[in-house]
Amino acid sequence: MMARWLSSLRTALQKKKKKKRKKSESQLRPETKIFLGKLQSYLDCRAQMDAKYLEIDEFQLIKGRSIHNDSGGICCPIPHTESERMRQKLYKAEYQQQSPQGTPVERLDDLYKAAELTSSLFQERTTALVQRLLHNCGNDDSNEEVNRRIKFAKLKGRDRALQKAHDDYSNRSPSPDVSWLYDISRCSIILDSAQEVLECIAILEQDPNFHIVKASNRFQKPTLTGYRDINFHIQLKNTKHGDFEHICEIQVHHRAIHSLSKELNTHLHYEYFRSYFAGATGSLKELLDDLKFVGEGAGTGESFLDDLLAKSEDVIRLQRLAKLFETQLCEYDWALKVYNRILSIQQVKSGSSTNTEVASTYRSMGSILREQNQLNGSMEMYLKALVIQRKLFGSEHLEVGITYKKMADVLYFQEELDDAMEMYEQSLSIHLQVFGSEHAEVALIYQSMGNVLRNQGKRQEPIEMFEKAIEIQLKTIGKEHSEVGWTYRNLGLVYYIHGNLNVAMDMFSKAVGIQLKALGPDHDSLSRTYRNIGLLYHSRGELEKALEIYNKALVIQLKILGPEHPLVVMTYKNIAHVLKDLGNEAAAMEMYKNANEISAKTS
């Protein structure tokens, strides 16, 4: 099968390629223009937050304060085996959350029961802490002043907890992931001065009633928006309702910083840039410098990038920039340029074209080419990565399984459905060996296999695949995760295709509810589900409803994808069909004209 692909790829790649035009400022994608505007706003916000800290703590005493952890750190220093070193991070079992019976929690219900039983103890101890610190600072320690400084939160929502456990702790050992959730019980202490903050730290360190498991001083390392606080995870011994220990979260804020953060709506900046900063290499300063570099240069076209690539040998920085261009700006040509430079540096430095770093770069390039709908080029990159990975790791390694799935995705888009299914099955086999049957990545493969089976015209098999995926997702990432919405949408398509419109509408409605909550009202995934609902309404003859929902989809697509995206063409045609059936021939012709003009421009 691989030889056949390579043969067809060589043929396709010998065809004459279109000459690419450089982007001028006016040709920047809508996403890039939005990004640049938000970037300047973000940098202004960051500067104000930094200035506020210097105002309230002139000598930076809080920043300089180290905090003692009673746990000595919760990580185990050395993995026991090579497989654990590759797949898991080892932690001290004594800092797993405990059930009311004193054993490590196995289920989320056990954790919430322990949290409920410890709630009154947590409030009592924290209230006494604040009263004592106010007294020590010579401040009013009345109940009114204490209550002004403490805010106890409700127990963390179960779906959010489940999602966090999966996203952050699924590779921790010992398992399960829910046993490492420390913020089910939480409170905020909002203090009026640097003196009060420092006194709070001192009491927590000295008071034997508080066992500090972890402490994070974000006055030393602020968040990406410049927000500063101190986060404690403290272990309390509960002997009133059995004999167990429960870990709670205390966040210590300075009121001036807390108030400015609300005024500047820093959470909006955080949400927008979170995907860029999350898991990125480099210090926060380096990441900020990268953003400033892009902000200053992107408006001038590609020349700013050519200058950097001619000079830079810094692979780590180039990888950050490539990911920024790919995921935040959707400037895929820029990302490919950077990855090509990375590839040349990696091959020269290693003296070989067969190492893990080179394979990773090929795979990244394959993903970008797939986004550009250059499917033959994408498959060529994935094949190069696969050959290297199989040579280095063997045929059953997780990296091989990941590449199999990416290749299967391309085959699916090429409508090579039998080959795609074969690839998905190979990927599934490896993922099941590595993760077991209840893992979110396994659910994604079941979902992809369901899509193949649906497009092969099968009925019951895709339903079974999507239901398997949903069952796993509800256990691992929670019912409000966007992926669950996407699976419901795909399941709805099966029912729609086979004429079960009522069940299809139920599935689409579930998908919309989840997507609105998880992704917001302006997201490509939501527009696709709206379009599916439009098709359903049209099939039922509910033309006014179809027109309304298609227009909702179109507004999102124009905003997010831009006016020349293939999905915009499809939606214009959908609207035209409805208008024609409504008897509005003139409006229908206008929609067809819009669609044809875009197709002619982009072909």
XYZ file of C-alpha atoms in Angstrom:
603
model
C 0.000 0.000 0.000
C 2.867 2.381 0.871
C 4.553 1.816 -2.515
C 1.297 2.678 -4.316
C 0.962 5.919 -2.346
C 4.559 6.899 -3.117
C 4.019 6.275 -6.822
C 0.901 8.458 -6.956
C 2.624 11.127 -4.899
C 5.577 11.339 -7.271
C 3.186 11.766 -10.189
C 1.254 14.507 -8.424
C 4.368 16.323 -7.284
C 5.773 16.432 -10.832
C 2.868 18.640 -11.913
C 3.581 22.331 -12.366
C 3.060 24.261 -9.141
C 1.345 27.602 -9.087
C 3.561 30.577 -8.447
C 2.986 31.906 -4.918
C 2.456 35.584 -4.243
C 3.871 37.288 -1.196
C 1.339 38.693 1.192
C 1.145 42.422 1.580
C -0.471 43.973 4.624
C -3.807 44.184 2.798
C -3.642 40.444 1.990
C -3.282 39.299 5.582
C -5.869 36.758 6.619
C -8.735 38.012 8.808
C -7.370 35.892 11.682
C -4.005 37.642 11.431
C -5.542 41.111 11.532
C -7.663 40.131 14.553
C -4.607 38.652 16.232
C -2.502 41.775 15.729
C -5.240 43.976 17.191
C -5.670 41.747 20.235
C -1.900 41.511 20.642
C -1.470 45.248 21.172
C -4.324 45.288 23.666
C -2.753 42.371 25.505
C 0.694 43.992 25.691
C -0.885 47.177 27.116
C -2.690 45.087 29.741
C 0.517 43.308 30.697
C 2.372 46.625 31.121
C -0.334 48.003 33.450
C -0.313 44.859 35.607
C 3.484 44.979 35.933
C 3.350 48.659 36.940
C 0.661 47.996 39.568
C 2.819 45.401 41.316
C 5.759 47.802 41.618
C 3.352 50.366 43.064
C 2.064 48.087 45.869
C 5.379 46.331 46.675
C 8.123 48.835 45.906
C 10.954 46.663 47.206
C 9.489 43.462 45.695
C 9.457 41.650 49.023
C 6.674 39.248 48.022
C 8.507 38.350 44.828
C 11.645 37.601 46.824
C 9.841 35.438 49.413
C 10.560 31.724 49.076
C 7.918 29.348 50.463
C 8.592 26.072 52.288
C 6.734 22.977 51.071
C 6.137 20.428 53.833
C 5.874 17.703 51.197
C 9.346 18.320 49.805
C 7.686 18.187 46.393
C 5.149 15.627 45.235
C 7.142 14.188 42.305
C 9.200 11.016 42.625
C 12.693 11.760 41.330
C 13.467 8.684 39.209
C 11.089 6.638 37.009
C 11.315 2.919 37.700
C 11.232 1.613 34.134
C 11.809 2.852 30.616
C 8.095 2.523 29.732
C 7.124 4.647 32.733
C 9.780 7.185 31.802
C 8.235 7.512 28.358
C 4.551 7.345 29.283
C 4.074 8.428 32.868
C 5.220 10.806 35.572
C 5.652 9.239 38.996
C 4.287 10.994 42.090
C 4.225 10.321 45.818
C 1.207 8.178 46.674
C 0.783 9.861 50.080
C -0.358 12.997 48.239
C -3.171 11.370 46.325
C -6.575 12.566 47.463
C -8.206 10.150 49.920
C -11.712 8.768 50.248
C -13.534 9.038 53.616
C -12.220 5.512 54.291
C -8.617 6.770 54.115
C -7.743 5.020 50.833
C -6.771 6.761 47.560
C -9.898 7.879 45.737
C -10.926 5.634 42.871
C -13.956 7.588 41.660
C -14.968 11.228 41.465
C -17.863 10.522 43.860
C -15.391 9.509 46.596
C -13.470 12.757 46.138
C -16.587 14.922 46.360
C -17.803 13.074 49.440
C -14.458 13.742 51.158
C -14.633 17.404 50.100
C -18.139 17.790 51.539
C -17.120 16.193 54.845
C -14.069 18.471 55.118
C -15.876 21.694 54.151
C -16.627 22.952 57.678
C -13.084 22.155 58.877
C -11.597 24.013 55.895
C -13.720 27.103 56.572
C -12.970 27.049 60.299
C -9.188 26.777 59.823
C -9.021 29.398 57.073
C -11.140 31.885 59.018
C -8.848 31.492 62.035
C -5.832 32.040 59.750
C -7.134 35.377 58.444
C -8.154 36.561 61.921
C -4.686 35.781 63.221
C -2.863 37.563 60.380
C -4.983 40.698 60.811
C -4.218 40.680 64.546
C -0.483 40.211 63.924
C -0.470 43.126 61.470
C -2.233 45.374 63.989
C -5.348 45.603 61.819
C -9.024 45.314 62.679
C -9.676 41.572 63.162
C -13.453 41.780 63.562
C -15.704 39.234 61.860
C -16.710 41.876 59.337
C -13.100 42.498 58.289
C -12.323 38.772 58.211
C -15.332 38.072 56.001
C -14.350 40.946 53.692
C -11.090 39.149 52.990
C -12.313 35.558 52.514
C -14.416 34.151 49.693
C -15.242 30.434 49.838
C -16.167 28.982 46.468
C -18.681 26.251 45.760
C -17.201 22.842 45.088
C -15.687 22.740 41.614
C -18.122 21.587 38.927
C -17.894 17.868 38.241
C -17.558 18.153 34.472
C -14.795 20.718 34.761
C -13.063 18.543 37.343
C -13.257 15.485 35.105
C -11.893 17.423 32.140
C -9.017 18.867 34.184
C -8.128 15.431 35.550
C -7.946 14.059 32.021
C -6.099 17.011 30.493
C -3.543 17.497 33.279
C -3.155 14.245 35.197
C -3.934 11.318 32.881
C -0.250 10.383 32.638
C 0.403 10.452 36.382
C 1.283 7.334 38.323
C -0.144 6.064 40.601
C -3.556 6.478 39.006
C -6.415 7.364 38.735
C -6.189 10.889 37.389
C -9.039 12.186 39.611
C -6.961 11.397 42.714
C -4.661 14.328 41.845
C -7.356 17.013 41.822
C -6.515 19.439 44.636
C -8.954 22.270 43.892
C -12.376 20.730 44.541
C -12.485 22.659 47.852
C -11.087 26.166 47.425
C -11.169 29.698 48.713
C -9.672 33.096 47.963
C -8.060 35.347 50.570
C -7.964 38.936 49.274
C -5.571 41.096 51.308
C -5.065 44.847 51.430
C -1.297 45.197 51.696
C 2.020 43.503 50.975
C 2.482 43.184 54.760
C -0.700 41.115 55.057
C 0.373 38.860 52.187
C 3.768 38.204 53.782
C 2.175 37.506 57.175
C -0.246 35.035 55.571
C 2.696 33.094 54.104
C 4.467 33.032 57.468
C 1.429 31.672 59.354
C 0.753 28.956 56.796
C 4.378 27.824 57.057
C 4.343 27.780 60.878
C 0.852 26.504 61.739
C 0.879 22.683 62.218
C -2.816 22.580 61.218
C -1.781 23.399 57.644
C 0.440 20.885 55.825
C 1.686 22.649 52.663
C 1.684 20.138 49.822
C 2.455 22.656 47.076
C 2.922 26.399 46.902
C 3.286 28.559 43.830
C 4.437 32.169 44.210
C 3.207 33.878 41.063
C 4.668 37.172 42.236
C 7.904 35.516 41.089
C 6.455 34.085 37.870
C 3.299 36.020 36.914
C 0.673 34.617 34.583
C 0.792 35.559 30.929
C -1.429 38.596 31.649
C 0.835 39.754 34.479
C -1.518 38.598 37.233
C 0.173 37.809 40.550
C -1.076 35.739 43.464
C 0.085 32.861 45.651
C -1.492 29.446 45.317
C -1.346 26.967 48.213
C -2.466 23.365 48.237
C -2.812 22.392 51.886
C -3.593 19.023 53.414
C -6.059 18.861 56.315
C -6.520 15.834 58.570
C -10.187 15.013 59.119
C -10.775 12.908 62.227
C -14.338 14.085 62.837
C -15.796 12.070 59.944
C -13.411 9.116 59.983
C -9.649 9.286 59.601
C -8.596 10.666 56.233
C -6.731 13.594 54.711
C -8.075 16.042 52.158
C -6.134 18.582 50.096
C -7.718 22.020 49.528
C -6.671 25.105 47.588
C -6.083 28.572 49.068
C -5.424 31.450 46.670
C -3.887 34.550 48.268
C -4.491 37.782 46.303
C -3.515 41.425 46.722
C -6.675 43.516 46.417
C -5.150 46.187 44.156
C -3.972 43.620 41.618
C -7.224 41.683 41.895
C -9.260 44.845 41.198
C -7.127 45.969 38.253
C -7.386 42.511 36.708
C -11.184 42.776 36.756
C -11.073 46.307 35.356
C -8.856 45.238 32.440
C -10.768 41.993 31.793
C -7.495 40.085 31.845
C -9.321 36.747 31.586
C -10.269 37.624 27.983
C -6.597 38.074 27.066
C -5.756 34.872 28.903
C -8.371 32.830 27.015
C -7.299 34.224 23.642
C -3.552 33.629 24.055
C -3.722 30.530 26.296
C -3.226 28.040 23.459
C -0.022 29.845 22.429
C 1.470 29.855 25.917
C 0.209 26.431 27.068
C 2.981 23.855 26.911
C 5.248 26.216 24.969
C 8.993 26.011 25.389
C 10.946 28.991 26.613
C 10.454 31.498 29.389
C 7.523 33.873 29.532
C 9.870 36.690 28.506
C 10.940 34.758 25.413
C 7.326 34.050 24.504
C 6.418 37.718 24.944
C 9.404 38.731 22.817
C 8.154 36.413 20.068
C 4.720 38.037 20.180
C 6.238 41.515 19.992
C 8.389 40.414 17.052
C 5.327 39.163 15.155
C 3.266 42.209 16.143
C 5.874 44.613 14.809
C 6.714 42.703 11.649
C 3.611 40.903 10.394
C 2.010 43.992 8.898
C 4.953 44.411 6.517
C 4.397 41.102 4.718
C 6.909 38.222 4.631
C 10.101 40.263 4.551
C 10.353 40.319 8.354
C 10.290 36.520 8.332
C 12.878 36.181 5.555
C 15.328 38.265 7.582
C 14.851 36.080 10.655
C 15.223 32.799 8.765
C 18.424 33.971 7.090
C 20.053 34.612 10.473
C 18.514 32.329 13.088
C 19.889 28.956 14.201
C 17.629 28.836 17.274
C 15.444 25.790 16.579
C 13.408 26.136 19.770
C 12.440 29.719 18.974
C 11.671 28.843 15.370
C 9.412 26.001 16.550
C 7.514 28.428 18.771
C 7.048 30.839 15.877
C 5.945 28.080 13.510
C 3.310 26.913 15.987
C 2.161 30.525 16.467
C 1.762 31.014 12.707
C -0.056 27.684 12.390
C -2.449 27.717 15.331
C -3.080 31.382 16.157
C -2.745 33.141 12.812
C -3.488 30.311 10.347
C -0.685 31.740 8.209
C 0.260 28.331 6.867
C 2.750 29.513 4.234
C 4.711 31.313 6.943
C 4.650 28.224 9.151
C 5.926 26.019 6.316
C 8.744 28.448 5.621
C 9.839 28.241 9.237
C 9.568 24.437 9.364
C 11.701 24.143 6.214
C 14.366 26.223 7.923
C 14.096 24.080 11.069
C 14.482 20.934 8.960
C 17.661 22.161 7.308
C 19.181 23.114 10.684
C 18.249 19.747 12.245
C 19.729 17.753 9.367
C 22.993 19.707 9.399
C 23.416 19.586 13.192
C 22.646 15.878 13.524
C 24.458 14.867 10.356
C 21.495 12.626 9.618
C 18.039 12.830 8.115
C 16.747 10.012 10.318
C 16.296 11.211 13.881
C 13.285 11.909 16.085
C 13.481 15.682 15.683
C 13.454 15.438 11.891
C 10.497 13.027 12.023
C 8.584 15.448 14.258
C 9.229 18.315 11.817
C 8.050 16.250 8.848
C 4.866 15.434 10.747
C 4.246 19.093 11.601
C 4.690 20.007 7.935
C 2.263 17.257 6.979
C -0.383 18.715 9.276
C -0.010 22.184 7.771
C -0.223 20.869 4.211
C -3.396 19.014 5.174
C -4.894 22.279 6.470
C -4.059 23.802 3.066
C -5.817 20.870 1.368
C -2.513 19.820 -0.231
C -3.252 16.199 0.553
C -0.572 14.528 -1.584
C 2.085 16.777 -0.075
C 0.719 16.090 3.393
C 0.888 12.327 2.866
C 4.459 12.620 1.576
C 5.519 14.357 4.801
C 3.719 11.819 6.988
C 5.330 8.944 5.120
C 8.772 10.434 5.655
C 8.024 10.742 9.370
C 6.673 7.187 9.540
C 9.714 5.629 7.874
C 12.008 7.305 10.414
C 9.798 6.424 13.409
C 9.459 2.756 12.454
C 13.219 2.527 11.990
C 13.966 4.148 15.371
C 11.118 2.822 17.548
C 9.669 -0.254 15.858
C 6.121 -0.743 14.607
C 4.231 -0.644 17.944
C 5.427 2.692 19.354
C 2.934 5.438 20.235
C 4.592 7.914 17.845
C 4.010 5.440 15.020
C 0.373 5.108 16.091
C -0.086 8.887 16.052
C 1.362 9.136 12.547
C -0.863 6.281 11.340
C -3.905 8.272 12.495
C -2.742 11.419 10.706
C -2.166 9.446 7.514
C -5.603 7.857 7.861
C -7.124 11.338 8.170
C -5.574 12.299 4.821
C -6.795 9.104 3.171
C -10.275 9.851 4.490
C -10.223 13.307 2.881
C -8.954 11.707 -0.354
C -11.974 9.362 -0.158
C -9.677 6.320 -0.010
C -12.003 4.869 2.595
C -10.823 1.249 2.725
C -7.195 2.341 3.100
C -8.202 4.913 5.708
C -10.002 2.275 7.765
C -6.974 -0.020 7.616
C -4.760 2.807 8.895
C -7.185 3.732 11.685
C -7.262 0.097 12.800
C -3.455 0.005 13.029
C -3.469 3.258 14.992
C -6.226 1.969 17.291
C -4.287 -1.222 18.056
C -1.255 0.780 19.197
C -3.294 3.277 21.220
C -5.133 0.464 23.003
C -1.811 -1.155 23.928
C -0.419 2.112 25.278
C -3.467 3.692 26.961
C -6.066 0.959 27.421
C -9.683 1.152 26.271
C -10.845 4.233 28.217
C -8.736 7.108 26.921
C -9.742 10.247 25.030
C -7.325 9.534 22.159
C -8.919 6.106 21.701
C -12.319 7.818 21.538
C -11.065 10.121 18.759
C -10.007 7.116 16.679
C -13.411 5.456 17.164
C -14.971 8.733 16.013
C -12.789 8.812 12.891
C -13.644 5.188 12.112
C -17.319 6.100 12.484
C -16.881 8.822 9.864
C -15.352 6.325 7.430
C -18.139 3.798 7.974
C -20.774 6.528 7.544
C -19.237 7.588 4.220
C -19.162 3.951 3.116
C -22.947 4.028 3.395
C -23.158 1.754 6.406
C -25.764 2.396 9.056
C -25.407 0.475 12.303
C -21.584 0.216 12.350
C -20.944 4.002 12.443
C -23.595 4.451 15.146
C -21.792 1.850 17.268
C -18.457 3.612 16.733
C -19.805 7.046 17.679
C -21.588 5.635 20.734
C -18.320 3.968 21.840
C -16.562 7.308 21.443
C -19.216 9.180 23.454
C -19.149 6.574 26.239
C -15.387 7.010 26.632
C -15.522 10.800 26.328
C -18.166 11.169 29.031
C -15.908 9.212 31.392
C -12.648 10.931 30.477
C -13.301 14.537 29.418
C -16.857 15.195 30.664
C -20.146 15.973 28.977
C -19.369 19.667 28.315
C -16.173 19.172 26.305
C -16.239 20.411 22.699
C -15.146 16.988 21.401
C -18.308 15.452 22.856
C -20.332 18.022 20.914
C -18.481 17.117 17.733
C -19.201 13.397 18.257
C -22.909 14.106 18.769
C -22.854 16.113 15.544
C -21.262 13.204 13.658
C -23.767 10.772 15.135
C -26.562 13.115 14.030
C -25.249 12.978 10.467
C -25.680 9.189 10.377
C -29.300 9.464 11.455
C -29.870 12.329 8.992
C -28.410 10.410 6.043
C -30.635 7.414 6.772
C -33.769 9.522 7.157
C -34.257 9.437 10.933
C -34.652 13.197 11.141
C -36.081 13.454 14.654
C -33.165 11.602 16.248
C -30.754 13.540 14.018
C -32.190 16.827 15.313
C -31.797 15.617 18.916
C -28.118 14.884 18.253
C -27.517 18.215 16.471
C -29.260 20.097 19.310
C -27.024 18.400 21.887
C -23.998 19.327 19.793
C -25.017 22.994 19.549
C -25.638 23.231 23.302
C -22.174 21.871 24.080
C -20.384 23.865 21.376
C -21.942 27.171 22.431
C -20.846 26.583 26.010
C -17.382 25.189 25.252
C -16.368 27.255 22.203
C -18.545 30.364 22.252
C -20.870 31.714 19.532
C -18.163 32.387 16.914
C -16.481 29.079 16.139
C -16.062 27.100 12.946
C -17.321 23.860 14.565
C -20.582 25.563 15.554
C -21.056 26.913 12.022
C -20.742 23.381 10.640
C -23.400 22.065 13.025
C -25.683 24.984 12.102
C -25.230 24.063 8.458
C -26.190 20.438 9.206
C -29.350 21.664 10.926
C -30.069 23.806 7.875
C -29.877 20.734 5.653
C -32.272 18.927 7.988
C -34.798 21.781 7.997
C -34.591 21.941 4.199
C -35.282 18.185 4.001
C -38.371 18.685 6.151
C -39.562 21.528 3.969
C -39.154 24.054 6.811
C -37.602 26.605 4.474
C -37.752 29.731 6.669
C -36.021 27.898 9.515
C -33.427 26.533 7.094
C -32.708 30.030 5.763
C -32.336 31.435 9.276
C -29.878 28.759 10.447
C -27.843 28.892 7.196
C -27.455 32.640 7.691
C -26.208 32.026 11.243
C -23.617 29.634 9.825
C -22.614 32.115 7.111
C -22.068 34.995 9.564
C -19.676 32.839 11.608
C -17.842 31.524 8.549
C -17.277 34.972 7.069
C -15.975 36.207 10.418
C -13.744 33.249 11.247
C -12.791 31.662 7.919
C -12.868 34.676 5.637
C -14.902 35.270 2.442
C -12.945 32.865 0.191
C -13.131 29.649 2.208
C -14.669 26.546 0.518
C -17.226 26.225 3.346
C -18.469 29.742 2.579
C -19.042 28.658 -1.034
C -21.052 25.638 0.141
C -23.184 27.745 2.478
C -23.912 30.314 -0.256
C -25.131 27.433 -2.419
C -27.254 26.030 0.421
C -28.891 29.431 0.877
C -29.425 29.708 -2.875
C -31.226 26.341 -2.968
C -33.580 27.443 -0.172
C -34.270 30.814 -1.777
C -35.053 29.089 -5.060
C -37.521 26.761 -3.316
C -39.101 29.797 -1.660
C -39.649 31.261 -5.138
C -37.144 34.101 -4.722
C -35.239 33.509 -7.966
C -33.409 36.883 -7.962
C -31.962 36.406 -4.469
C -31.080 32.805 -5.289
C -29.153 33.913 -8.402
C -27.247 36.446 -6.290
C -26.163 33.671 -3.897
C -25.126 31.396 -6.770
C -23.155 34.300 -8.231
C -21.316 34.855 -4.930
C -20.433 31.168 -4.742
C -19.210 30.995 -8.356
C -17.093 34.146 -8.048
C -15.309 32.762 -4.981
C -14.764 29.393 -6.679
C -13.311 31.096 -9.765
C -11.027 33.270 -7.655
C -9.633 30.410 -5.564
C -9.413 27.673 -8.200
